Amino acid sequence: MVPVLAAIDWIFVGRNSTRLQWWWPLVWLVGPVVYLSFCTAATHQRGRPLYPFLDPDSGDFWVVAVGVLVGFALLGYLLWAIGRLSGHIVLARPGPRPG
């Protein structure tokens, strides 16, 4: 629930969203990379995958893993672009500026 509320705040309130650098969505990939590493280690420890689609022993594991990371990157850049756009709209409004 918190990520949804944070995204809503990011899109509709737009505080400081214009200052976010272009490379930050790439930094946001650290979490999914760590989680994929955890899933791989847990699979080797347990002898079976946590999720059937994230089985490191299957032939398409890297395709799925890269697809997940690309999906997260695209989502991050979409949120970055929406935040930048909404931030510019907020700054263009007359009256007191937030933040």
mmCIF file of C-alpha atoms in Angstrom:
data_model
loop_
_atom_site.group_PDB
_atom_site.id
_atom_site.type_symbol
_atom_site.label_atom_id
_atom_site.label_comp_id
_atom_site.label_asym_id
_atom_site.label_seq_id
_atom_site.Cartn_x
_atom_site.Cartn_y
_atom_site.Cartn_z
ATOM 1 C CA MET A 1 0.000 0.000 0.000
ATOM 2 C CA VAL A 2 2.824 2.415 0.814
ATOM 3 C CA PRO A 3 4.389 2.243 -2.686
ATOM 4 C CA VAL A 4 1.004 3.047 -4.216
ATOM 5 C CA LEU A 5 0.531 6.034 -1.915
ATOM 6 C CA ALA A 6 4.079 7.208 -2.632
ATOM 7 C CA ALA A 7 3.458 6.987 -6.389
ATOM 8 C CA ILE A 8 0.204 8.942 -6.030
ATOM 9 C CA ASP A 9 2.015 11.612 -4.010
ATOM 10 C CA TRP A 10 4.828 11.687 -6.583
ATOM 11 C CA ILE A 11 2.433 12.112 -9.514
ATOM 12 C CA PHE A 12 -0.179 14.489 -8.085
ATOM 13 C CA VAL A 13 1.745 16.588 -5.556
ATOM 14 C CA GLY A 14 5.091 16.743 -7.339
ATOM 15 C CA ARG A 15 7.353 18.124 -4.628
ATOM 16 C CA ASN A 16 10.972 18.233 -5.836
ATOM 17 C CA SER A 17 10.204 15.838 -8.687
ATOM 18 C CA THR A 18 11.883 18.150 -11.200
ATOM 19 C CA ARG A 19 15.218 17.804 -9.368
ATOM 20 C CA LEU A 20 15.442 14.027 -9.744
ATOM 21 C CA GLN A 21 18.360 13.099 -12.008
ATOM 22 C CA TRP A 22 17.930 10.821 -15.055
ATOM 23 C CA TRP A 23 20.045 8.040 -13.572
ATOM 24 C CA TRP A 24 17.992 7.514 -10.390
ATOM 25 C CA PRO A 25 15.627 4.956 -11.973
ATOM 26 C CA LEU A 26 18.733 2.852 -12.651
ATOM 27 C CA VAL A 27 19.636 3.045 -8.948
ATOM 28 C CA TRP A 28 16.135 1.816 -8.141
ATOM 29 C CA LEU A 29 17.101 -1.478 -9.837
ATOM 30 C CA VAL A 30 19.339 -2.375 -6.884
ATOM 31 C CA GLY A 31 16.344 -3.784 -4.996
ATOM 32 C CA PRO A 32 15.175 -6.143 -7.759
ATOM 33 C CA VAL A 33 18.774 -7.275 -8.424
ATOM 34 C CA VAL A 34 19.244 -8.125 -4.745
ATOM 35 C CA TYR A 35 15.902 -9.932 -4.711
ATOM 36 C CA LEU A 36 16.811 -11.968 -7.802
ATOM 37 C CA SER A 37 20.085 -12.891 -6.092
ATOM 38 C CA PHE A 38 18.148 -13.919 -2.984
ATOM 39 C CA CYS A 39 15.777 -16.064 -5.068
ATOM 40 C CA THR A 40 18.714 -17.773 -6.761
ATOM 41 C CA ALA A 41 20.462 -18.481 -3.449
ATOM 42 C CA ALA A 42 17.241 -19.700 -1.841
ATOM 43 C CA THR A 43 16.620 -22.028 -4.775
ATOM 44 C CA HIS A 44 20.043 -23.615 -4.381
ATOM 45 C CA GLN A 45 19.597 -23.918 -0.615
ATOM 46 C CA ARG A 46 16.077 -25.375 -0.729
ATOM 47 C CA GLY A 47 16.578 -27.502 -3.827
ATOM 48 C CA ARG A 48 13.485 -26.022 -5.462
ATOM 49 C CA PRO A 49 12.675 -22.538 -6.746
ATOM 50 C CA LEU A 50 10.673 -20.020 -4.758
ATOM 51 C CA TYR A 51 8.696 -19.249 -7.906
ATOM 52 C CA PRO A 52 8.357 -21.578 -10.905
ATOM 53 C CA PHE A 53 9.176 -18.787 -13.369
ATOM 54 C CA LEU A 54 12.392 -17.884 -11.484
ATOM 55 C CA ASP A 55 14.079 -21.259 -11.583
ATOM 56 C CA PRO A 56 17.841 -20.719 -12.104
ATOM 57 C CA ASP A 57 18.135 -24.260 -13.483
ATOM 58 C CA SER A 58 15.660 -23.633 -16.301
ATOM 59 C CA GLY A 59 16.872 -22.579 -19.727
ATOM 60 C CA ASP A 60 14.934 -19.326 -19.787
ATOM 61 C CA PHE A 61 15.970 -18.017 -16.354
ATOM 62 C CA TRP A 62 18.161 -15.228 -17.737
ATOM 63 C CA VAL A 63 15.499 -14.184 -20.225
ATOM 64 C CA VAL A 64 12.969 -13.898 -17.399
ATOM 65 C CA ALA A 65 15.440 -12.168 -15.044
ATOM 66 C CA VAL A 66 16.469 -9.603 -17.659
ATOM 67 C CA GLY A 67 12.801 -9.132 -18.589
ATOM 68 C CA VAL A 68 11.937 -8.404 -14.959
ATOM 69 C CA LEU A 69 14.781 -5.874 -14.691
ATOM 70 C CA VAL A 70 13.866 -4.194 -17.978
ATOM 71 C CA GLY A 71 10.249 -4.009 -16.824
ATOM 72 C CA PHE A 72 11.277 -2.375 -13.552
ATOM 73 C CA ALA A 73 13.547 0.049 -15.432
ATOM 74 C CA LEU A 74 10.730 1.019 -17.805
ATOM 75 C CA LEU A 75 8.354 1.498 -14.879
ATOM 76 C CA GLY A 76 10.983 3.615 -13.095
ATOM 77 C CA TYR A 77 11.519 5.838 -16.123
ATOM 78 C CA LEU A 78 7.765 6.148 -16.641
ATOM 79 C CA LEU A 79 7.340 7.328 -13.036
ATOM 80 C CA TRP A 80 10.359 9.627 -13.451
ATOM 81 C CA ALA A 81 8.845 11.195 -16.596
ATOM 82 C CA ILE A 82 5.410 11.585 -14.996
ATOM 83 C CA GLY A 83 7.012 13.183 -11.941
ATOM 84 C CA ARG A 84 9.018 15.585 -14.072
ATOM 85 C CA LEU A 85 5.938 16.530 -16.093
ATOM 86 C CA SER A 86 3.711 16.993 -13.044
ATOM 87 C CA GLY A 87 6.477 18.941 -11.307
ATOM 88 C CA HIS A 88 6.682 21.366 -14.211
ATOM 89 C CA ILE A 89 2.891 21.719 -14.194
ATOM 90 C CA VAL A 90 2.910 22.469 -10.451
ATOM 91 C CA LEU A 91 5.696 25.029 -10.907
ATOM 92 C CA ALA A 92 3.815 26.706 -13.761
ATOM 93 C CA ARG A 93 0.698 27.283 -11.653
ATOM 94 C CA PRO A 94 0.263 30.744 -10.177
ATOM 95 C CA GLY A 95 0.235 31.097 -6.433
ATOM 96 C CA PRO A 96 2.420 29.651 -3.664
ATOM 97 C CA ARG A 97 4.818 26.926 -4.736
ATOM 98 C CA PRO A 98 5.120 23.687 -2.783
ATOM 99 C CA GLY A 99 8.250 22.427 -1.132
#
